[in-house]
mmCIF file of C-alpha atoms and ligand atoms in Angstrom:
data_model
loop_
_atom_site.group_PDB
_atom_site.id
_atom_site.type_symbol
_atom_site.label_atom_id
_atom_site.label_comp_id
_atom_site.label_asym_id
_atom_site.label_seq_id
_atom_site.Cartn_x
_atom_site.Cartn_y
_atom_site.Cartn_z
ATOM 1 C CA UNK A 14 3.723 -8.833 44.564
ATOM 2 C CA UNK A 15 7.010 -10.251 46.333
ATOM 3 C CA UNK A 16 9.447 -11.468 43.535
ATOM 4 C CA UNK A 17 9.422 -14.937 45.009
ATOM 5 C CA UNK A 18 5.849 -15.568 44.747
ATOM 6 C CA UNK A 19 5.978 -15.565 40.864
ATOM 7 C CA UNK A 20 7.583 -18.772 39.549
ATOM 8 C CA UNK A 21 9.274 -19.781 36.591
ATOM 9 C CA UNK A 22 6.401 -21.433 35.171
ATOM 10 C CA UNK A 23 4.055 -18.621 35.770
ATOM 11 C CA UNK A 24 6.543 -16.298 33.957
ATOM 12 C CA UNK A 25 6.576 -18.636 31.105
ATOM 13 C CA UNK A 26 2.836 -18.948 31.000
ATOM 14 C CA UNK A 27 2.529 -15.164 30.591
ATOM 15 C CA UNK A 28 5.505 -14.910 28.025
ATOM 16 C CA UNK A 29 3.670 -17.778 25.748
ATOM 17 C CA UNK A 30 0.270 -16.163 25.946
ATOM 18 C CA UNK A 31 1.968 -12.548 25.157
ATOM 19 C CA UNK A 32 4.560 -13.086 22.545
ATOM 20 C CA UNK A 33 6.917 -10.160 21.638
ATOM 21 C CA UNK A 34 7.959 -8.935 18.046
ATOM 22 C CA UNK A 35 11.214 -11.118 17.134
ATOM 23 C CA UNK A 36 13.597 -8.234 16.650
ATOM 24 C CA UNK A 37 14.618 -9.277 13.134
ATOM 25 C CA UNK A 38 11.066 -8.013 12.409
ATOM 26 C CA UNK A 39 12.546 -4.480 12.906
ATOM 27 C CA UNK A 40 13.246 -4.854 9.416
ATOM 28 C CA UNK A 41 9.467 -4.214 8.162
ATOM 29 C CA UNK A 42 8.549 -0.668 8.224
ATOM 30 C CA UNK A 43 5.003 -1.935 9.059
ATOM 31 C CA UNK A 44 5.005 -4.953 11.578
ATOM 32 C CA UNK A 45 3.090 -7.662 9.928
ATOM 33 C CA UNK A 46 -0.015 -8.628 12.107
ATOM 34 C CA UNK A 47 1.294 -11.710 13.314
ATOM 35 C CA UNK A 48 4.657 -10.453 14.289
ATOM 36 C CA UNK A 49 3.253 -7.698 16.320
ATOM 37 C CA UNK A 50 3.585 -7.968 20.022
ATOM 38 C CA UNK A 51 0.577 -8.875 22.181
ATOM 39 C CA UNK A 52 -0.424 -7.961 25.597
ATOM 40 C CA UNK A 53 -3.539 -9.265 26.928
ATOM 41 C CA UNK A 54 -3.955 -9.030 30.954
ATOM 42 C CA UNK A 55 -7.003 -11.240 31.212
ATOM 43 C CA UNK A 56 -8.686 -13.652 28.530
ATOM 44 C CA UNK A 57 -9.575 -12.532 24.923
ATOM 45 C CA UNK A 58 -13.274 -12.048 25.349
ATOM 46 C CA UNK A 59 -15.986 -13.712 23.138
ATOM 47 C CA UNK A 60 -17.413 -10.831 21.006
ATOM 48 C CA UNK A 61 -20.112 -11.152 18.486
ATOM 49 C CA UNK A 62 -19.294 -8.175 16.165
ATOM 50 C CA UNK A 63 -23.027 -8.173 14.706
ATOM 51 C CA UNK A 64 -24.703 -7.529 18.124
ATOM 52 C CA UNK A 65 -21.773 -5.693 19.711
ATOM 53 C CA UNK A 66 -22.564 -1.749 20.383
ATOM 54 C CA UNK A 67 -20.166 1.088 21.460
ATOM 55 C CA UNK A 68 -21.985 3.274 23.965
ATOM 56 C CA UNK A 69 -20.794 6.652 24.339
ATOM 57 C CA UNK A 70 -22.254 8.088 27.645
ATOM 58 C CA UNK A 71 -21.709 9.841 30.901
ATOM 59 C CA UNK A 72 -21.353 13.731 30.958
ATOM 60 C CA UNK A 73 -22.508 14.147 27.477
ATOM 61 C CA UNK A 74 -25.518 15.922 26.046
ATOM 62 C CA UNK A 75 -26.641 13.135 23.489
ATOM 63 C CA UNK A 76 -25.620 9.552 24.533
ATOM 64 C CA UNK A 77 -24.977 7.409 21.695
ATOM 65 C CA UNK A 78 -24.973 3.674 20.727
ATOM 66 C CA UNK A 79 -22.996 2.759 17.596
ATOM 67 C CA UNK A 80 -22.778 -0.547 15.735
ATOM 68 C CA UNK A 81 -19.839 -1.460 13.618
ATOM 69 C CA UNK A 82 -21.446 -0.514 10.543
ATOM 70 C CA UNK A 83 -22.202 3.004 12.142
ATOM 71 C CA UNK A 84 -18.538 3.399 12.855
ATOM 72 C CA UNK A 85 -17.568 2.326 9.482
ATOM 73 C CA UNK A 86 -20.092 4.593 7.986
ATOM 74 C CA UNK A 87 -18.245 7.732 9.329
ATOM 75 C CA UNK A 88 -15.267 9.498 7.907
ATOM 76 C CA UNK A 89 -12.163 7.361 8.584
ATOM 77 C CA UNK A 90 -8.392 8.324 9.302
ATOM 78 C CA UNK A 91 -5.496 6.038 8.701
ATOM 79 C CA UNK A 92 -2.254 6.438 10.269
ATOM 80 C CA UNK A 93 0.972 4.554 11.358
ATOM 81 C CA UNK A 94 1.758 4.388 14.906
ATOM 82 C CA UNK A 95 4.484 2.635 16.815
ATOM 83 C CA UNK A 96 3.045 1.184 20.062
ATOM 84 C CA UNK A 97 5.375 0.042 23.040
ATOM 85 C CA UNK A 98 4.417 -1.899 26.337
ATOM 86 C CA UNK A 99 5.428 0.192 29.280
ATOM 87 C CA UNK A 100 6.935 -3.157 30.614
ATOM 88 C CA UNK A 101 9.037 -3.279 27.710
ATOM 89 C CA UNK A 102 12.557 -3.867 29.169
ATOM 90 C CA UNK A 103 11.414 -5.162 32.494
ATOM 91 C CA UNK A 104 13.629 -8.648 32.262
ATOM 92 C CA UNK A 105 16.628 -6.247 32.368
ATOM 93 C CA UNK A 106 15.834 -5.188 35.940
ATOM 94 C CA UNK A 107 17.192 -7.185 38.759
ATOM 95 C CA UNK A 108 15.342 -8.627 40.455
ATOM 96 C CA UNK A 109 12.803 -8.829 37.755
ATOM 97 C CA UNK A 110 9.411 -7.499 38.845
ATOM 98 C CA UNK A 111 6.778 -10.137 38.957
ATOM 99 C CA UNK A 112 5.010 -9.373 35.582
ATOM 100 C CA UNK A 113 5.227 -10.090 31.980
ATOM 101 C CA UNK A 114 8.759 -10.855 31.255
ATOM 102 C CA UNK A 115 9.578 -8.587 28.241
ATOM 103 C CA UNK A 116 13.470 -8.470 27.247
ATOM 104 C CA UNK A 117 13.165 -5.663 24.500
ATOM 105 C CA UNK A 118 10.502 -7.218 22.107
ATOM 106 C CA UNK A 119 7.233 -5.537 23.119
ATOM 107 C CA UNK A 120 6.890 -3.149 20.262
ATOM 108 C CA UNK A 121 5.363 -2.919 16.720
ATOM 109 C CA UNK A 122 4.496 -0.312 14.369
ATOM 110 C CA UNK A 123 0.995 -0.854 12.702
ATOM 111 C CA UNK A 124 -1.142 0.969 10.200
ATOM 112 C CA UNK A 125 -4.508 1.772 11.799
ATOM 113 C CA UNK A 126 -7.863 2.936 10.169
ATOM 114 C CA UNK A 127 -10.675 4.304 12.307
ATOM 115 C CA UNK A 128 -12.738 7.003 13.422
ATOM 116 C CA UNK A 129 -11.225 9.887 15.268
ATOM 117 C CA UNK A 130 -12.589 9.907 18.631
ATOM 118 C CA UNK A 131 -12.949 13.622 18.531
ATOM 119 C CA UNK A 132 -15.698 13.563 16.038
ATOM 120 C CA UNK A 133 -17.855 11.228 18.165
ATOM 121 C CA UNK A 134 -17.282 13.194 21.372
ATOM 122 C CA UNK A 135 -18.423 16.340 19.267
ATOM 123 C CA UNK A 136 -21.481 14.319 18.139
ATOM 124 C CA UNK A 137 -22.308 13.340 21.692
ATOM 125 C CA UNK A 138 -21.445 16.713 22.946
ATOM 126 C CA UNK A 139 -19.452 16.869 26.176
ATOM 127 C CA UNK A 140 -20.990 18.808 29.039
ATOM 128 C CA UNK A 141 -19.199 21.429 30.947
ATOM 129 C CA UNK A 142 -18.560 18.797 33.915
ATOM 130 C CA UNK A 143 -16.414 16.281 31.874
ATOM 131 C CA UNK A 144 -12.894 16.481 32.903
ATOM 132 C CA UNK A 145 -11.627 13.093 31.600
ATOM 133 C CA UNK A 146 -12.913 10.211 29.055
ATOM 134 C CA UNK A 147 -12.823 6.679 30.325
ATOM 135 C CA UNK A 148 -12.573 3.763 28.142
ATOM 136 C CA UNK A 149 -14.005 0.185 29.291
ATOM 137 C CA UNK A 150 -12.895 -3.046 27.518
ATOM 138 C CA UNK A 151 -15.113 -6.291 27.726
ATOM 139 C CA UNK A 152 -12.384 -8.390 29.180
ATOM 140 C CA UNK A 153 -12.743 -9.016 32.789
ATOM 141 C CA UNK A 154 -10.245 -10.419 35.541
ATOM 142 C CA UNK A 155 -8.505 -9.867 38.747
ATOM 143 C CA UNK A 156 -5.383 -7.852 39.253
ATOM 144 C CA UNK A 157 -4.054 -6.338 42.393
ATOM 145 C CA UNK A 158 -6.369 -8.552 44.196
ATOM 146 C CA UNK A 159 -9.534 -6.591 42.625
ATOM 147 C CA UNK A 160 -11.969 -7.933 40.234
ATOM 148 C CA UNK A 161 -12.531 -5.375 37.295
ATOM 149 C CA UNK A 162 -13.014 -4.678 33.713
ATOM 150 C CA UNK A 163 -9.988 -3.336 31.757
ATOM 151 C CA UNK A 164 -10.140 0.414 32.148
ATOM 152 C CA UNK A 165 -8.006 3.403 31.469
ATOM 153 C CA UNK A 166 -8.903 7.166 31.015
ATOM 154 C CA UNK A 167 -7.398 10.193 29.121
ATOM 155 C CA UNK A 168 -7.617 13.744 30.032
ATOM 156 C CA UNK A 169 -9.568 15.916 27.878
ATOM 157 C CA UNK A 170 -6.759 17.613 25.968
ATOM 158 C CA UNK A 171 -5.286 14.035 24.877
ATOM 159 C CA UNK A 172 -8.716 12.458 24.065
ATOM 160 C CA UNK A 173 -9.694 15.237 21.635
ATOM 161 C CA UNK A 174 -6.494 15.192 19.628
ATOM 162 C CA UNK A 175 -7.005 14.581 15.949
ATOM 163 C CA UNK A 176 -4.855 11.623 15.634
ATOM 164 C CA UNK A 177 -6.670 9.631 18.683
ATOM 165 C CA UNK A 178 -8.716 7.046 16.818
ATOM 166 C CA UNK A 179 -11.250 4.397 17.507
ATOM 167 C CA UNK A 180 -9.550 1.866 15.239
ATOM 168 C CA UNK A 181 -11.464 -1.234 13.566
ATOM 169 C CA UNK A 182 -8.666 -1.894 11.095
ATOM 170 C CA UNK A 183 -5.025 -2.941 11.637
ATOM 171 C CA UNK A 184 -2.869 -3.199 8.484
ATOM 172 C CA UNK A 185 -5.769 -2.926 6.358
ATOM 173 C CA UNK A 186 -7.856 -5.827 7.494
ATOM 174 C CA UNK A 187 -10.246 -6.091 10.309
ATOM 175 C CA UNK A 188 -8.639 -6.272 13.982
ATOM 176 C CA UNK A 189 -7.988 -9.704 14.872
ATOM 177 C CA UNK A 190 -9.210 -10.933 18.297
ATOM 178 C CA UNK A 191 -6.206 -10.737 20.208
ATOM 179 C CA UNK A 192 -5.797 -7.027 18.919
ATOM 180 C CA UNK A 193 -9.258 -5.901 20.210
ATOM 181 C CA UNK A 194 -11.757 -6.980 17.666
ATOM 182 C CA UNK A 195 -14.017 -5.251 16.689
ATOM 183 C CA UNK A 196 -12.846 -1.967 18.213
ATOM 184 C CA UNK A 197 -9.794 -0.526 20.090
ATOM 185 C CA UNK A 198 -8.516 2.940 21.104
ATOM 186 C CA UNK A 199 -5.315 4.019 19.541
ATOM 187 C CA UNK A 200 -3.427 6.823 21.297
ATOM 188 C CA UNK A 201 -0.140 7.618 19.376
ATOM 189 C CA UNK A 202 3.006 8.308 21.427
ATOM 190 C CA UNK A 203 1.692 6.780 24.673
ATOM 191 C CA UNK A 204 2.641 3.524 26.105
ATOM 192 C CA UNK A 205 0.546 0.455 25.120
ATOM 193 C CA UNK A 206 -1.758 0.263 28.187
ATOM 194 C CA UNK A 207 -3.378 3.252 27.042
ATOM 195 C CA UNK A 208 -4.713 1.633 23.836
ATOM 196 C CA UNK A 209 -7.805 -0.071 25.326
ATOM 197 C CA UNK A 210 -9.063 -3.250 23.203
ATOM 198 C CA UNK A 211 -12.450 -4.674 22.900
ATOM 199 C CA UNK A 212 -13.924 -1.347 23.769
ATOM 200 C CA UNK A 213 -17.472 -1.546 24.928
ATOM 201 C CA UNK A 214 -18.109 1.982 26.601
ATOM 202 C CA UNK A 215 -16.414 5.458 26.432
ATOM 203 C CA UNK A 216 -17.862 7.578 29.208
ATOM 204 C CA UNK A 217 -17.278 11.209 30.003
ATOM 205 C CA UNK A 218 -16.392 11.508 33.679
ATOM 206 C CA UNK A 219 -16.382 14.547 36.275
ATOM 207 C CA UNK A 220 -13.269 13.443 38.130
ATOM 208 C CA UNK A 221 -9.951 11.690 37.384
ATOM 209 C CA UNK A 222 -10.543 8.024 37.071
ATOM 210 C CA UNK A 223 -8.892 6.175 40.038
ATOM 211 C CA UNK A 224 -9.331 2.457 38.905
ATOM 212 C CA UNK A 225 -6.675 -0.282 39.232
ATOM 213 C CA UNK A 226 -4.864 0.106 35.991
ATOM 214 C CA UNK A 227 -4.673 3.873 36.074
ATOM 215 C CA UNK A 228 -3.791 4.548 39.750
ATOM 216 C CA UNK A 229 -2.077 1.539 41.173
ATOM 217 C CA UNK A 230 -0.487 -0.171 37.957
ATOM 218 C CA UNK A 231 1.339 1.881 35.510
ATOM 219 C CA UNK A 232 2.986 4.118 37.885
ATOM 220 C CA UNK A 233 6.890 4.520 38.130
ATOM 221 C CA UNK A 234 7.545 3.796 41.907
ATOM 222 C CA UNK A 235 10.873 3.665 43.120
ATOM 223 C CA UNK A 236 9.693 1.370 46.288
ATOM 224 C CA UNK A 237 6.212 0.275 47.556
ATOM 225 C CA UNK A 238 5.722 3.420 49.679
ATOM 226 C CA UNK A 239 6.468 5.939 46.723
ATOM 227 C CA UNK A 240 3.442 7.363 45.258
ATOM 228 C CA UNK A 241 5.256 7.263 41.945
ATOM 229 C CA UNK A 242 4.427 9.199 38.852
ATOM 230 C CA UNK A 243 1.722 8.043 36.003
ATOM 231 C CA UNK A 244 3.250 6.727 32.856
ATOM 232 C CA UNK A 245 2.049 8.343 29.632
ATOM 233 C CA UNK A 246 4.132 8.861 26.870
ATOM 234 C CA UNK A 247 6.758 6.522 25.513
ATOM 235 C CA UNK A 248 10.456 7.252 26.292
ATOM 236 C CA UNK A 249 12.840 7.294 23.267
ATOM 237 C CA UNK A 250 14.338 3.996 22.380
ATOM 238 C CA UNK A 251 16.476 2.707 19.380
ATOM 239 C CA UNK A 252 16.719 -1.131 18.650
ATOM 240 C CA UNK A 253 18.666 -3.028 16.073
ATOM 241 C CA UNK A 254 18.335 -6.168 14.019
ATOM 242 C CA UNK A 255 20.871 -8.664 15.733
ATOM 243 C CA UNK A 256 23.443 -9.189 13.212
ATOM 244 C CA UNK A 257 25.003 -12.159 12.068
ATOM 245 C CA UNK A 258 23.343 -15.702 13.109
ATOM 246 C CA UNK A 259 22.413 -16.990 16.652
ATOM 247 C CA UNK A 260 23.175 -19.789 18.751
ATOM 248 C CA UNK A 261 19.941 -21.655 19.188
ATOM 249 C CA UNK A 262 19.777 -22.003 23.163
ATOM 250 C CA UNK A 263 21.599 -18.671 24.122
ATOM 251 C CA UNK A 264 20.635 -16.787 21.137
ATOM 252 C CA UNK A 265 24.265 -15.266 21.273
ATOM 253 C CA UNK A 266 25.321 -13.744 17.688
ATOM 254 C CA UNK A 267 28.046 -15.150 15.698
ATOM 255 C CA UNK A 268 29.271 -12.961 12.802
ATOM 256 C CA UNK A 269 31.857 -12.839 9.924
ATOM 257 C CA UNK A 270 34.616 -10.248 9.855
ATOM 258 C CA UNK A 271 34.115 -7.454 7.340
ATOM 259 C CA UNK A 272 31.276 -4.894 6.915
ATOM 260 C CA UNK A 273 27.727 -5.152 8.092
ATOM 261 C CA UNK A 274 25.078 -2.969 7.613
ATOM 262 C CA UNK A 275 23.419 -2.734 10.816
ATOM 263 C CA UNK A 276 19.640 -1.615 10.630
ATOM 264 C CA UNK A 277 17.274 -0.770 13.279
ATOM 265 C CA UNK A 278 14.404 1.735 14.093
ATOM 266 C CA UNK A 279 13.986 4.402 16.860
ATOM 267 C CA UNK A 280 10.880 6.160 18.131
ATOM 268 C CA UNK A 281 9.834 8.664 21.058
ATOM 269 C CA UNK A 282 6.381 9.444 22.186
ATOM 270 C CA UNK A 283 7.852 12.702 23.825
ATOM 271 C CA UNK A 284 9.201 14.475 20.437
ATOM 272 C CA UNK A 285 10.294 13.498 17.073
ATOM 273 C CA UNK A 286 13.654 11.364 16.864
ATOM 274 C CA UNK A 287 16.685 13.912 16.334
ATOM 275 C CA UNK A 288 19.606 11.329 15.885
ATOM 276 C CA UNK A 289 20.568 7.670 16.471
ATOM 277 C CA UNK A 290 24.057 6.636 17.735
ATOM 278 C CA UNK A 291 25.889 3.060 17.789
ATOM 279 C CA UNK A 292 28.720 1.767 19.772
ATOM 280 C CA UNK A 293 30.695 -1.447 19.246
ATOM 281 C CA UNK A 294 32.387 -1.247 22.625
ATOM 282 C CA UNK A 295 29.628 -1.626 24.953
ATOM 283 C CA UNK A 296 28.730 2.062 25.181
ATOM 284 C CA UNK A 297 32.316 3.694 25.749
ATOM 285 C CA UNK A 298 32.530 5.359 22.243
ATOM 286 C CA UNK A 299 29.641 6.281 19.912
ATOM 287 C CA UNK A 300 29.222 7.157 16.112
ATOM 288 C CA UNK A 301 26.315 8.742 14.385
ATOM 289 C CA UNK A 302 24.076 6.309 12.503
ATOM 290 C CA UNK A 303 22.248 7.463 9.335
ATOM 291 C CA UNK A 304 18.531 8.341 9.784
ATOM 292 C CA UNK A 305 16.280 7.308 6.736
ATOM 293 C CA UNK A 306 14.141 10.136 5.114
ATOM 294 C CA UNK A 307 11.007 8.373 6.635
ATOM 295 C CA UNK A 308 9.999 11.163 9.006
ATOM 296 C CA UNK A 309 6.717 11.921 7.247
ATOM 297 C CA UNK A 310 4.508 10.066 9.753
ATOM 298 C CA UNK A 311 5.141 11.673 13.224
ATOM 299 C CA UNK A 312 3.886 8.333 15.170
ATOM 300 C CA UNK A 313 5.682 5.726 13.304
ATOM 301 C CA UNK A 314 9.282 4.714 14.209
ATOM 302 C CA UNK A 315 12.266 6.077 12.087
ATOM 303 C CA UNK A 316 14.499 3.656 10.317
ATOM 304 C CA UNK A 317 18.330 3.795 10.728
ATOM 305 C CA UNK A 318 21.435 2.184 9.277
ATOM 306 C CA UNK A 319 25.072 2.016 10.291
ATOM 307 C CA UNK A 320 28.054 0.631 8.382
ATOM 308 C CA UNK A 321 30.004 -1.537 11.087
ATOM 309 C CA UNK A 322 33.712 -2.898 10.192
ATOM 310 C CA UNK A 323 33.691 -6.224 12.328
ATOM 311 C CA UNK A 324 37.130 -7.204 13.248
ATOM 312 C CA UNK A 325 37.688 -10.824 14.796
ATOM 313 C CA UNK A 326 37.030 -10.859 18.575
ATOM 314 C CA UNK A 327 34.270 -10.174 21.152
ATOM 315 C CA UNK A 328 32.149 -7.110 20.804
ATOM 316 C CA UNK A 329 29.180 -5.554 22.563
ATOM 317 C CA UNK A 330 27.076 -3.426 20.019
ATOM 318 C CA UNK A 331 24.731 -0.939 21.383
ATOM 319 C CA UNK A 332 22.399 1.769 19.951
ATOM 320 C CA UNK A 333 20.823 4.653 21.451
ATOM 321 C CA UNK A 334 18.431 7.490 20.369
ATOM 322 C CA UNK A 335 17.907 11.133 21.220
ATOM 323 C CA UNK A 336 14.785 13.384 20.528
ATOM 324 C CA UNK A 337 14.262 16.756 19.563
ATOM 325 C CA UNK A 338 13.403 17.542 23.148
ATOM 326 C CA UNK A 339 16.871 16.351 24.339
ATOM 327 C CA UNK A 340 15.689 13.085 26.021
ATOM 328 C CA UNK A 341 17.916 10.040 25.446
ATOM 329 C CA UNK A 342 18.659 6.666 26.861
ATOM 330 C CA UNK A 343 20.709 5.736 29.932
ATOM 331 C CA UNK A 344 23.484 3.086 30.108
ATOM 332 C CA UNK A 345 21.800 1.513 32.807
ATOM 333 C CA UNK A 346 18.191 1.148 33.925
ATOM 334 C CA UNK A 347 16.467 2.647 37.004
ATOM 335 C CA UNK A 348 14.963 -0.208 38.915
ATOM 336 C CA UNK A 349 11.197 0.398 39.841
ATOM 337 C CA UNK A 350 8.530 -1.717 41.294
ATOM 338 C CA UNK A 351 6.480 -2.108 38.309
ATOM 339 C CA UNK A 352 9.339 -2.700 35.881
ATOM 340 C CA UNK A 353 8.306 0.065 33.483
ATOM 341 C CA UNK A 354 9.830 2.617 31.167
ATOM 342 C CA UNK A 355 13.404 0.786 31.331
ATOM 343 C CA UNK A 356 14.686 2.563 28.181
ATOM 344 C CA UNK A 357 18.396 1.738 28.763
ATOM 345 C CA UNK A 358 20.412 0.996 25.810
ATOM 346 C CA UNK A 359 20.185 -2.278 23.805
ATOM 347 C CA UNK A 360 23.401 -4.452 24.314
ATOM 348 C CA UNK A 361 24.247 -7.241 21.801
ATOM 349 C CA UNK A 362 27.333 -9.286 22.700
ATOM 350 C CA UNK A 363 28.678 -10.512 19.046
ATOM 351 C CA UNK A 364 31.805 -12.623 18.619
ATOM 352 C CA UNK A 365 33.282 -12.016 15.141
ATOM 353 C CA UNK A 366 35.098 -15.100 13.852
ATOM 354 C CA UNK A 367 38.566 -15.038 12.414
ATOM 355 C CA UNK A 368 37.037 -15.671 8.946
HETATM 356 N N1 MTE B 410 -9.131 -4.200 27.050
HETATM 357 C C1 MTE B 410 -7.794 -4.480 27.190
HETATM 358 N N2 MTE B 410 -7.031 -3.522 26.350
HETATM 359 C C2 MTE B 410 -5.567 -3.645 26.568
HETATM 360 C C3 MTE B 410 -4.989 -4.411 27.453
HETATM 361 C C4 MTE B 410 -5.823 -5.351 28.063
HETATM 362 O O1 MTE B 410 -5.306 -6.288 28.558
HETATM 363 N N3 MTE B 410 -7.202 -5.291 27.905
HETATM 364 N N4 MTE B 410 -3.539 -4.572 27.275
HETATM 365 C C5 MTE B 410 -2.984 -3.223 27.055
HETATM 366 C C6 MTE B 410 -1.604 -3.281 27.133
HETATM 367 S S1 MTE B 410 -0.726 -3.148 28.698
HETATM 368 C C7 MTE B 410 -0.833 -3.109 25.862
HETATM 369 S S2 MTE B 410 0.897 -2.998 26.000
HETATM 370 C C8 MTE B 410 -1.515 -3.128 24.613
HETATM 371 C C9 MTE B 410 -1.049 -4.242 23.784
HETATM 372 O O2 MTE B 410 -1.720 -4.082 22.568
HETATM 373 P P1 MTE B 410 -1.393 -5.048 21.395
HETATM 374 O O3 MTE B 410 -1.820 -6.684 22.234
HETATM 375 O O4 MTE B 410 -2.446 -5.222 20.513
HETATM 376 O O5 MTE B 410 -0.161 -5.154 20.810
HETATM 377 O O6 MTE B 410 -3.060 -3.136 24.769
HETATM 378 C C10 MTE B 410 -3.751 -2.564 25.874
HETATM 379 N N5 MTE B 410 -4.950 -2.651 25.812
HETATM 380 MO MO1 MO B 411 1.556 -2.990 28.198
#
């Protein structure tokens, strides 16, 4: 995992397979599917949706094997949920940990439709022995030196929440191959890795799952010897649509003097968003932004706006959010081995022309 073993071409190879959401797409309340970010550790598996079955087994009274039509025949729930990769912000760490080189674009807000997981767990009947639910995807590969299927687990109290879905639709259409067709897990509020795609098996297990993606990856470790803590819910973050126009190669912003309506979105998996603030001097002074009245969907990002009077010169625009539990965003990131959970404030240098 040494930084020097990860070449520029390897970083570009990951970045082109796993695209981000261009930040101007923050303007859409629901991210169009093609603009939603993607993170695929291995290959997109070939799945025949007709012969595909989901098995529900392990420590259950009545194991189930369900086709897509069986699932579509159950009562459905639909909800909007913001999903963010735990590695979002990794490229802001120095040195950058060897992995998908996200700057800030590993996020999207989609409308998911599917069957509440809880309904199927009730049908199958968990036994007394069950302590966690394990989710297995059809994709296989090698990570951390070990061959594996992509697998993650959830403790029972999270797995049985009403809003945890087995989703077969994204934004009103069947899931696309890259987003987990025909069925994926959606766990609102948790970082992206929790939302297992290409589901093939759901297994009630009698001890905490210790697979690679649970116990090795996705832990916040300060150094290689640090046992660290497991990543779970998304930390708060606000992002803005970069104002003005970009220079092609550097993507540096040029804006006209005068009033600009800055707009963006904010979310937190810990508690509802309480406020958003904007700075145009690199974070020295902060002003309150206006939050839209769109708090109805708990797990969807909140829209915010701010009227910025741009005067000629160089400025660094920043935004940050605080949630109702008092969690905020630091000005500087904390380096960690995996490059996770860097929710330090977004900084956008803008040159305002003299008109
Ligand atoms: N089976 C499987 N599920 C997976 C992954 C994967 O590689 N394989 N990647 C996870 C990670 S790290 C993220 S951030 C989200 C990304 O979901 P998306 O590509 O639909 O945006 O899927 C998660 N589910
Ligand atoms: Mo991720």
